[in-house]
mmCIF file of N, CA and C in Angstrom:
data_model
loop_
_atom_site.group_PDB
_atom_site.id
_atom_site.type_symbol
_atom_site.label_atom_id
_atom_site.label_comp_id
_atom_site.label_asym_id
_atom_site.label_seq_id
_atom_site.Cartn_x
_atom_site.Cartn_y
_atom_site.Cartn_z
ATOM 1 N N MET A 673 1.083 -1.554 0.289
ATOM 2 C CA MET A 673 -0.155 0.356 0.220
ATOM 3 C C MET A 673 1.153 1.315 -0.290
ATOM 4 N N ARG A 674 0.376 1.974 -0.512
ATOM 5 C CA ARG A 674 1.091 3.258 -1.263
ATOM 6 C C ARG A 674 0.990 4.440 0.535
ATOM 7 N N GLN A 675 1.947 4.585 0.780
ATOM 8 C CA GLN A 675 1.893 6.037 1.853
ATOM 9 C C GLN A 675 1.169 7.255 1.110
ATOM 10 N N SER A 676 0.507 8.098 1.717
ATOM 11 C CA SER A 676 -0.331 8.929 1.216
ATOM 12 C C SER A 676 1.830 10.225 1.737
ATOM 13 N N TRP A 677 1.378 11.528 0.973
ATOM 14 C CA TRP A 677 1.669 12.513 0.600
ATOM 15 C C TRP A 677 2.190 12.768 1.942
ATOM 16 N N LEU A 678 0.932 12.930 3.024
ATOM 17 C CA LEU A 678 1.091 13.051 4.501
ATOM 18 C C LEU A 678 2.224 12.838 5.540
ATOM 19 N N GLN A 679 1.993 10.942 4.860
ATOM 20 C CA GLN A 679 3.001 10.833 5.889
ATOM 21 C C GLN A 679 4.169 10.133 5.672
ATOM 22 N N ARG A 680 4.785 10.392 4.049
ATOM 23 C CA ARG A 680 6.377 10.693 3.338
ATOM 24 C C ARG A 680 6.225 11.945 4.176
ATOM 25 N N ILE A 681 5.763 13.037 3.937
ATOM 26 C CA ILE A 681 5.832 14.237 4.756
ATOM 27 C C ILE A 681 6.682 14.372 6.395
ATOM 28 N N ARG A 682 5.810 13.801 7.251
ATOM 29 C CA ARG A 682 6.264 13.318 8.057
ATOM 30 C C ARG A 682 6.863 11.918 8.437
ATOM 31 N N GLU A 683 7.179 11.670 7.572
ATOM 32 C CA GLU A 683 8.477 10.521 7.927
ATOM 33 C C GLU A 683 9.308 11.233 8.216
ATOM 34 N N ALA A 684 9.511 11.815 6.875
ATOM 35 C CA ALA A 684 10.773 12.753 6.684
ATOM 36 C C ALA A 684 11.157 13.451 7.872
ATOM 37 N N VAL A 685 10.222 14.286 8.007
ATOM 38 C CA VAL A 685 10.806 15.334 9.125
ATOM 39 C C VAL A 685 10.698 14.533 9.666
ATOM 40 N N ARG A 686 10.571 13.861 10.788
ATOM 41 C CA ARG A 686 10.194 12.721 12.146
ATOM 42 C C ARG A 686 12.119 12.215 11.543
ATOM 43 N N ASP A 687 12.355 11.418 10.626
ATOM 44 C CA ASP A 687 13.630 10.932 10.269
ATOM 45 C C ASP A 687 14.840 12.098 9.959
ATOM 46 N N GLY A 688 13.974 13.446 10.508
ATOM 47 C CA GLY A 688 15.418 14.241 10.012
ATOM 48 C C GLY A 688 16.033 14.962 8.556
ATOM 49 N N ARG A 689 15.368 13.941 7.604
ATOM 50 C CA ARG A 689 15.219 14.252 5.682
ATOM 51 C C ARG A 689 14.510 15.143 5.337
ATOM 52 N N TYR A 690 15.348 16.262 6.055
ATOM 53 C CA TYR A 690 14.526 17.765 5.389
ATOM 54 C C TYR A 690 15.856 18.704 5.335
ATOM 55 N N ASP A 691 15.546 19.705 4.461
ATOM 56 C CA ASP A 691 16.337 21.455 4.527
ATOM 57 C C ASP A 691 14.983 22.180 4.042
ATOM 58 N N MET A 692 16.151 23.615 5.221
ATOM 59 C CA MET A 692 15.244 24.268 4.814
ATOM 60 C C MET A 692 16.520 25.597 4.081
ATOM 61 N N THR A 693 15.452 26.048 3.012
ATOM 62 C CA THR A 693 15.804 27.122 2.288
ATOM 63 C C THR A 693 16.405 28.370 3.277
ATOM 64 N N ALA A 694 16.599 29.741 2.699
ATOM 65 C CA ALA A 694 17.025 30.545 3.879
ATOM 66 C C ALA A 694 16.281 31.410 3.478
ATOM 67 N N HIS A 695 15.420 31.561 2.708
ATOM 68 C CA HIS A 695 14.636 32.407 2.706
ATOM 69 C C HIS A 695 13.091 31.808 4.284
ATOM 70 N N ALA A 696 13.210 30.611 3.327
ATOM 71 C CA ALA A 696 12.271 30.161 4.724
ATOM 72 C C ALA A 696 12.872 30.746 6.238
ATOM 73 N N ALA A 697 14.064 30.438 6.865
ATOM 74 C CA ALA A 697 15.206 30.358 7.694
ATOM 75 C C ALA A 697 14.435 31.930 8.299
ATOM 76 N N GLU A 698 14.448 32.753 6.862
ATOM 77 C CA GLU A 698 14.132 34.449 7.613
ATOM 78 C C GLU A 698 12.301 34.723 8.241
ATOM 79 N N GLU A 699 11.651 34.024 7.254
ATOM 80 C CA GLU A 699 10.555 33.848 7.221
ATOM 81 C C GLU A 699 10.082 33.744 9.019
ATOM 82 N N MET A 700 10.853 32.197 9.290
ATOM 83 C CA MET A 700 10.420 31.767 10.638
ATOM 84 C C MET A 700 10.925 32.356 11.511
ATOM 85 N N ALA A 701 11.616 33.318 11.491
ATOM 86 C CA ALA A 701 12.215 34.142 12.809
ATOM 87 C C ALA A 701 11.711 35.481 12.382
ATOM 88 N N GLU A 702 11.148 36.424 10.852
ATOM 89 C CA GLU A 702 10.180 37.589 10.966
ATOM 90 C C GLU A 702 9.375 37.119 11.881
ATOM 91 N N ASP A 703 8.594 35.627 11.742
ATOM 92 C CA ASP A 703 6.880 35.029 12.189
ATOM 93 C C ASP A 703 7.280 34.702 13.865
ATOM 94 N N ASP A 704 8.581 35.009 14.482
ATOM 95 C CA ASP A 704 8.727 34.910 15.865
ATOM 96 C C ASP A 704 8.580 33.024 15.781
ATOM 97 N N LEU A 705 8.957 32.054 14.546
ATOM 98 C CA LEU A 705 8.835 30.979 15.219
ATOM 99 C C LEU A 705 10.141 30.218 14.822
ATOM 100 N N ASP A 706 10.098 28.411 15.679
ATOM 101 C CA ASP A 706 11.700 27.954 15.495
ATOM 102 C C ASP A 706 11.889 26.950 15.034
ATOM 103 N N ILE A 707 12.424 26.301 14.680
ATOM 104 C CA ILE A 707 12.278 24.979 13.719
ATOM 105 C C ILE A 707 11.638 23.396 15.160
ATOM 106 N N VAL A 708 11.017 23.571 15.891
ATOM 107 C CA VAL A 708 10.061 22.729 16.918
ATOM 108 C C VAL A 708 8.923 23.543 16.140
ATOM 109 N N ASP A 709 8.390 24.691 16.255
ATOM 110 C CA ASP A 709 7.079 25.177 15.400
ATOM 111 C C ASP A 709 6.940 24.311 14.476
ATOM 112 N N VAL A 710 7.716 24.586 13.346
ATOM 113 C CA VAL A 710 7.414 24.035 12.240
ATOM 114 C C VAL A 710 7.830 22.847 12.164
ATOM 115 N N GLU A 711 8.380 21.798 13.163
ATOM 116 C CA GLU A 711 8.298 20.402 12.608
ATOM 117 C C GLU A 711 6.623 19.786 13.265
ATOM 118 N N ARG A 712 6.615 20.440 14.386
ATOM 119 C CA ARG A 712 5.457 20.454 14.885
ATOM 120 C C ARG A 712 4.159 20.550 14.215
ATOM 121 N N ALA A 713 4.118 21.880 13.554
ATOM 122 C CA ALA A 713 2.765 22.074 12.853
ATOM 123 C C ALA A 713 2.862 20.548 11.586
ATOM 124 N N VAL A 714 3.419 20.476 11.011
ATOM 125 C CA VAL A 714 4.145 19.430 9.658
ATOM 126 C C VAL A 714 3.458 17.790 10.707
ATOM 127 N N LEU A 715 4.026 17.605 11.648
ATOM 128 C CA LEU A 715 3.293 16.369 12.742
ATOM 129 C C LEU A 715 2.067 16.419 12.731
ATOM 130 N N THR A 716 1.285 17.598 13.299
ATOM 131 C CA THR A 716 0.250 17.707 13.766
ATOM 132 C C THR A 716 -0.601 18.192 12.921
ATOM 133 N N GLY A 717 -0.394 18.703 11.131
ATOM 134 C CA GLY A 717 -0.790 19.351 10.423
ATOM 135 C C GLY A 717 -2.202 18.604 9.238
ATOM 136 N N ARG A 718 -2.184 19.241 8.065
ATOM 137 C CA ARG A 718 -3.171 18.217 7.928
ATOM 138 C C ARG A 718 -2.613 19.408 6.193
ATOM 139 N N VAL A 719 -2.332 18.936 4.770
ATOM 140 C CA VAL A 719 -2.270 19.487 3.535
ATOM 141 C C VAL A 719 -3.168 20.183 3.067
ATOM 142 N N GLU A 720 -2.898 21.090 3.447
ATOM 143 C CA GLU A 720 -4.211 22.540 2.801
ATOM 144 C C GLU A 720 -4.341 22.322 1.385
ATOM 145 N N ARG A 721 -3.262 22.362 0.619
ATOM 146 C CA ARG A 721 -3.408 22.076 -0.920
ATOM 147 C C ARG A 721 -2.054 21.635 -1.636
ATOM 148 N N MET A 722 -2.313 20.714 -2.219
ATOM 149 C CA MET A 722 -1.140 20.722 -2.950
ATOM 150 C C MET A 722 -1.004 21.699 -4.887
ATOM 151 N N GLU A 723 -0.250 21.285 -5.063
ATOM 152 C CA GLU A 723 -0.016 22.529 -6.210
ATOM 153 C C GLU A 723 0.918 22.086 -7.142
ATOM 154 N N ARG A 724 0.745 22.238 -8.417
ATOM 155 C CA ARG A 724 1.446 21.095 -9.486
ATOM 156 C C ARG A 724 1.171 21.595 -10.242
ATOM 157 N N ASP A 725 1.609 23.153 -10.663
ATOM 158 C CA ASP A 725 1.828 23.810 -11.834
ATOM 159 C C ASP A 725 3.611 24.251 -11.839
ATOM 160 N N ASP A 726 4.116 23.553 -10.403
ATOM 161 C CA ASP A 726 5.557 24.411 -9.895
ATOM 162 C C ASP A 726 6.723 22.925 -11.403
ATOM 163 N N PRO A 727 7.418 23.565 -12.170
ATOM 164 C CA PRO A 727 8.183 22.558 -12.999
ATOM 165 C C PRO A 727 9.344 21.602 -12.031
ATOM 166 N N ARG A 728 9.561 22.066 -11.110
ATOM 167 C CA ARG A 728 10.514 21.876 -9.727
ATOM 168 C C ARG A 728 9.917 20.873 -8.968
ATOM 169 N N GLY A 729 8.748 20.451 -9.185
ATOM 170 C CA GLY A 729 7.894 19.485 -8.500
ATOM 171 C C GLY A 729 6.786 20.220 -7.333
ATOM 172 N N ARG A 730 5.652 18.897 -7.028
ATOM 173 C CA ARG A 730 4.968 19.487 -6.562
ATOM 174 C C ARG A 730 5.102 19.967 -4.895
ATOM 175 N N LYS A 731 4.201 21.282 -4.839
ATOM 176 C CA LYS A 731 4.565 21.485 -3.528
ATOM 177 C C LYS A 731 3.150 21.246 -2.524
ATOM 178 N N PHE A 732 3.236 21.405 -1.556
ATOM 179 C CA PHE A 732 2.530 21.302 -0.189
ATOM 180 C C PHE A 732 2.554 22.328 0.500
ATOM 181 N N VAL A 733 1.097 22.513 1.024
ATOM 182 C CA VAL A 733 0.870 23.244 1.312
ATOM 183 C C VAL A 733 0.146 22.835 2.740
ATOM 184 N N ILE A 734 0.987 22.614 4.172
ATOM 185 C CA ILE A 734 0.455 22.109 5.385
ATOM 186 C C ILE A 734 0.342 22.721 6.309
ATOM 187 N N VAL A 735 -0.501 23.394 6.520
ATOM 188 C CA VAL A 735 -1.037 23.926 7.859
ATOM 189 C C VAL A 735 -1.140 22.327 9.492
ATOM 190 N N GLY A 736 -0.172 23.581 10.465
ATOM 191 C CA GLY A 736 -0.936 22.432 11.729
ATOM 192 C C GLY A 736 -0.503 23.864 12.856
ATOM 193 N N THR A 737 -0.425 22.895 13.927
ATOM 194 C CA THR A 737 -0.192 24.018 15.662
ATOM 195 C C THR A 737 1.053 23.852 15.526
ATOM 196 N N ALA A 738 1.359 25.207 16.143
ATOM 197 C CA ALA A 738 3.207 25.615 16.678
ATOM 198 C C ALA A 738 2.665 24.820 18.447
ATOM 199 N N THR A 739 4.718 25.182 18.253
ATOM 200 C CA THR A 739 3.993 23.965 19.649
ATOM 201 C C THR A 739 3.141 25.061 21.133
ATOM 202 N N GLU A 740 2.885 25.909 20.636
ATOM 203 C CA GLU A 740 2.528 27.143 21.204
ATOM 204 C C GLU A 740 0.978 26.848 21.034
ATOM 205 N N SER A 741 0.355 26.251 21.782
ATOM 206 C CA SER A 741 -1.794 25.399 20.995
ATOM 207 C C SER A 741 -2.073 26.226 20.691
ATOM 208 N N THR A 742 -1.918 28.197 20.748
ATOM 209 C CA THR A 742 -2.972 28.806 19.706
ATOM 210 C C THR A 742 -2.674 29.472 18.458
ATOM 211 N N VAL A 743 -1.427 28.814 18.367
ATOM 212 C CA VAL A 743 -0.457 29.106 17.413
ATOM 213 C C VAL A 743 -0.503 28.506 15.598
ATOM 214 N N GLN A 744 -1.402 28.678 15.033
ATOM 215 C CA GLN A 744 -1.202 28.123 13.473
ATOM 216 C C GLN A 744 0.449 28.159 12.821
ATOM 217 N N ALA A 745 0.404 27.291 11.647
ATOM 218 C CA ALA A 745 1.712 27.277 11.228
ATOM 219 C C ALA A 745 1.375 27.397 9.688
ATOM 220 N N GLY A 746 1.619 27.799 9.197
ATOM 221 C CA GLY A 746 1.819 27.106 7.247
ATOM 222 C C GLY A 746 3.393 26.668 6.810
ATOM 223 N N VAL A 747 3.606 25.729 6.815
ATOM 224 C CA VAL A 747 4.544 25.130 5.822
ATOM 225 C C VAL A 747 4.723 24.818 4.786
ATOM 226 N N VAL A 748 5.150 25.755 3.479
ATOM 227 C CA VAL A 748 5.359 25.048 2.748
ATOM 228 C C VAL A 748 6.393 24.263 1.794
ATOM 229 N N GLY A 749 6.264 22.453 1.274
ATOM 230 C CA GLY A 749 7.289 22.706 0.658
ATOM 231 C C GLY A 749 7.135 21.854 -0.197
ATOM 232 N N ARG A 750 8.789 20.321 -0.793
ATOM 233 C CA ARG A 750 8.636 20.124 -1.981
ATOM 234 C C ARG A 750 9.797 18.890 -1.245
ATOM 235 N N PHE A 751 9.252 17.786 -2.407
ATOM 236 C CA PHE A 751 10.581 16.733 -2.693
ATOM 237 C C PHE A 751 11.267 17.035 -3.135
ATOM 238 N N SER A 752 12.870 17.311 -2.224
ATOM 239 C CA SER A 752 13.589 17.824 -3.656
ATOM 240 C C SER A 752 14.962 16.705 -3.987
ATOM 241 N N ARG A 753 15.126 15.971 -3.127
ATOM 242 C CA ARG A 753 15.181 14.301 -3.643
ATOM 243 C C ARG A 753 14.968 13.410 -3.705
ATOM 244 N N ALA A 754 15.136 11.905 -3.519
ATOM 245 C CA ALA A 754 14.087 10.840 -3.333
ATOM 246 C C ALA A 754 13.241 11.200 -2.216
ATOM 247 N N ASP A 755 13.511 11.150 -0.551
ATOM 248 C CA ASP A 755 13.496 11.114 0.229
ATOM 249 C C ASP A 755 13.073 12.099 1.327
ATOM 250 N N TRP A 756 13.936 13.360 0.482
ATOM 251 C CA TRP A 756 14.058 14.680 1.239
ATOM 252 C C TRP A 756 13.049 15.671 1.322
ATOM 253 N N PHE A 757 12.762 16.283 2.538
ATOM 254 C CA PHE A 757 11.952 17.463 1.993
ATOM 255 C C PHE A 757 12.713 18.401 1.848
ATOM 256 N N LEU A 758 12.259 19.534 1.331
ATOM 257 C CA LEU A 758 12.935 20.902 1.148
ATOM 258 C C LEU A 758 11.790 21.636 1.803
ATOM 259 N N ILE A 759 12.434 22.305 2.758
ATOM 260 C CA ILE A 759 10.596 23.797 2.926
ATOM 261 C C ILE A 759 11.409 25.080 2.130
ATOM 262 N N ILE A 760 9.823 25.104 1.754
ATOM 263 C CA ILE A 760 10.393 26.707 0.428
ATOM 264 C C ILE A 760 10.541 27.792 1.819
ATOM 265 N N THR A 761 8.997 27.899 2.437
ATOM 266 C CA THR A 761 8.640 28.582 3.339
ATOM 267 C C THR A 761 8.117 28.251 4.517
ATOM 268 N N VAL A 762 8.416 29.377 5.784
ATOM 269 C CA VAL A 762 7.259 28.881 6.540
ATOM 270 C C VAL A 762 6.471 30.586 7.033
ATOM 271 N N TYR A 763 5.006 30.064 7.403
ATOM 272 C CA TYR A 763 4.357 31.785 8.028
ATOM 273 C C TYR A 763 3.560 31.338 9.500
ATOM 274 N N ARG A 764 3.478 32.735 9.984
ATOM 275 C CA ARG A 764 2.144 32.460 11.473
ATOM 276 C C ARG A 764 1.419 32.694 10.843
ATOM 277 N N ILE A 765 0.223 31.984 10.878
ATOM 278 C CA ILE A 765 -1.322 32.068 10.737
ATOM 279 C C ILE A 765 -1.726 32.686 11.350
ATOM 280 N N SER A 766 -2.281 34.149 11.360
ATOM 281 C CA SER A 766 -3.251 34.554 12.142
ATOM 282 C C SER A 766 -4.869 33.997 12.208
ATOM 283 N N VAL A 767 -5.062 34.095 13.668
ATOM 284 C CA VAL A 767 -6.190 34.237 14.028
ATOM 285 C C VAL A 767 -7.204 35.278 14.502
ATOM 286 N N ASN A 768 -8.010 35.600 13.718
ATOM 287 C CA ASN A 768 -8.908 36.856 14.446
ATOM 288 C C ASN A 768 -10.456 36.562 15.568
#
């Protein structure tokens, strides 16, 4: 049975098989998030949408809860190498 995309992404994050672009690191810092928030958002989140129009591959937009339970974070990434997930950007989701 084939794993779902979310299962593959979560497995890569759990195993430390992910990289983060400089842009993602900058956005993470600007939004007062840290790597634990990003990992938790992926591990607790859901794939909000999948974008197929990028020639470099499918992009996944994941929304989940950061370490602080009142904070939602978005993580956008793609598989860059066989089973390595590349985090392209990260953002805090404002809840009004």
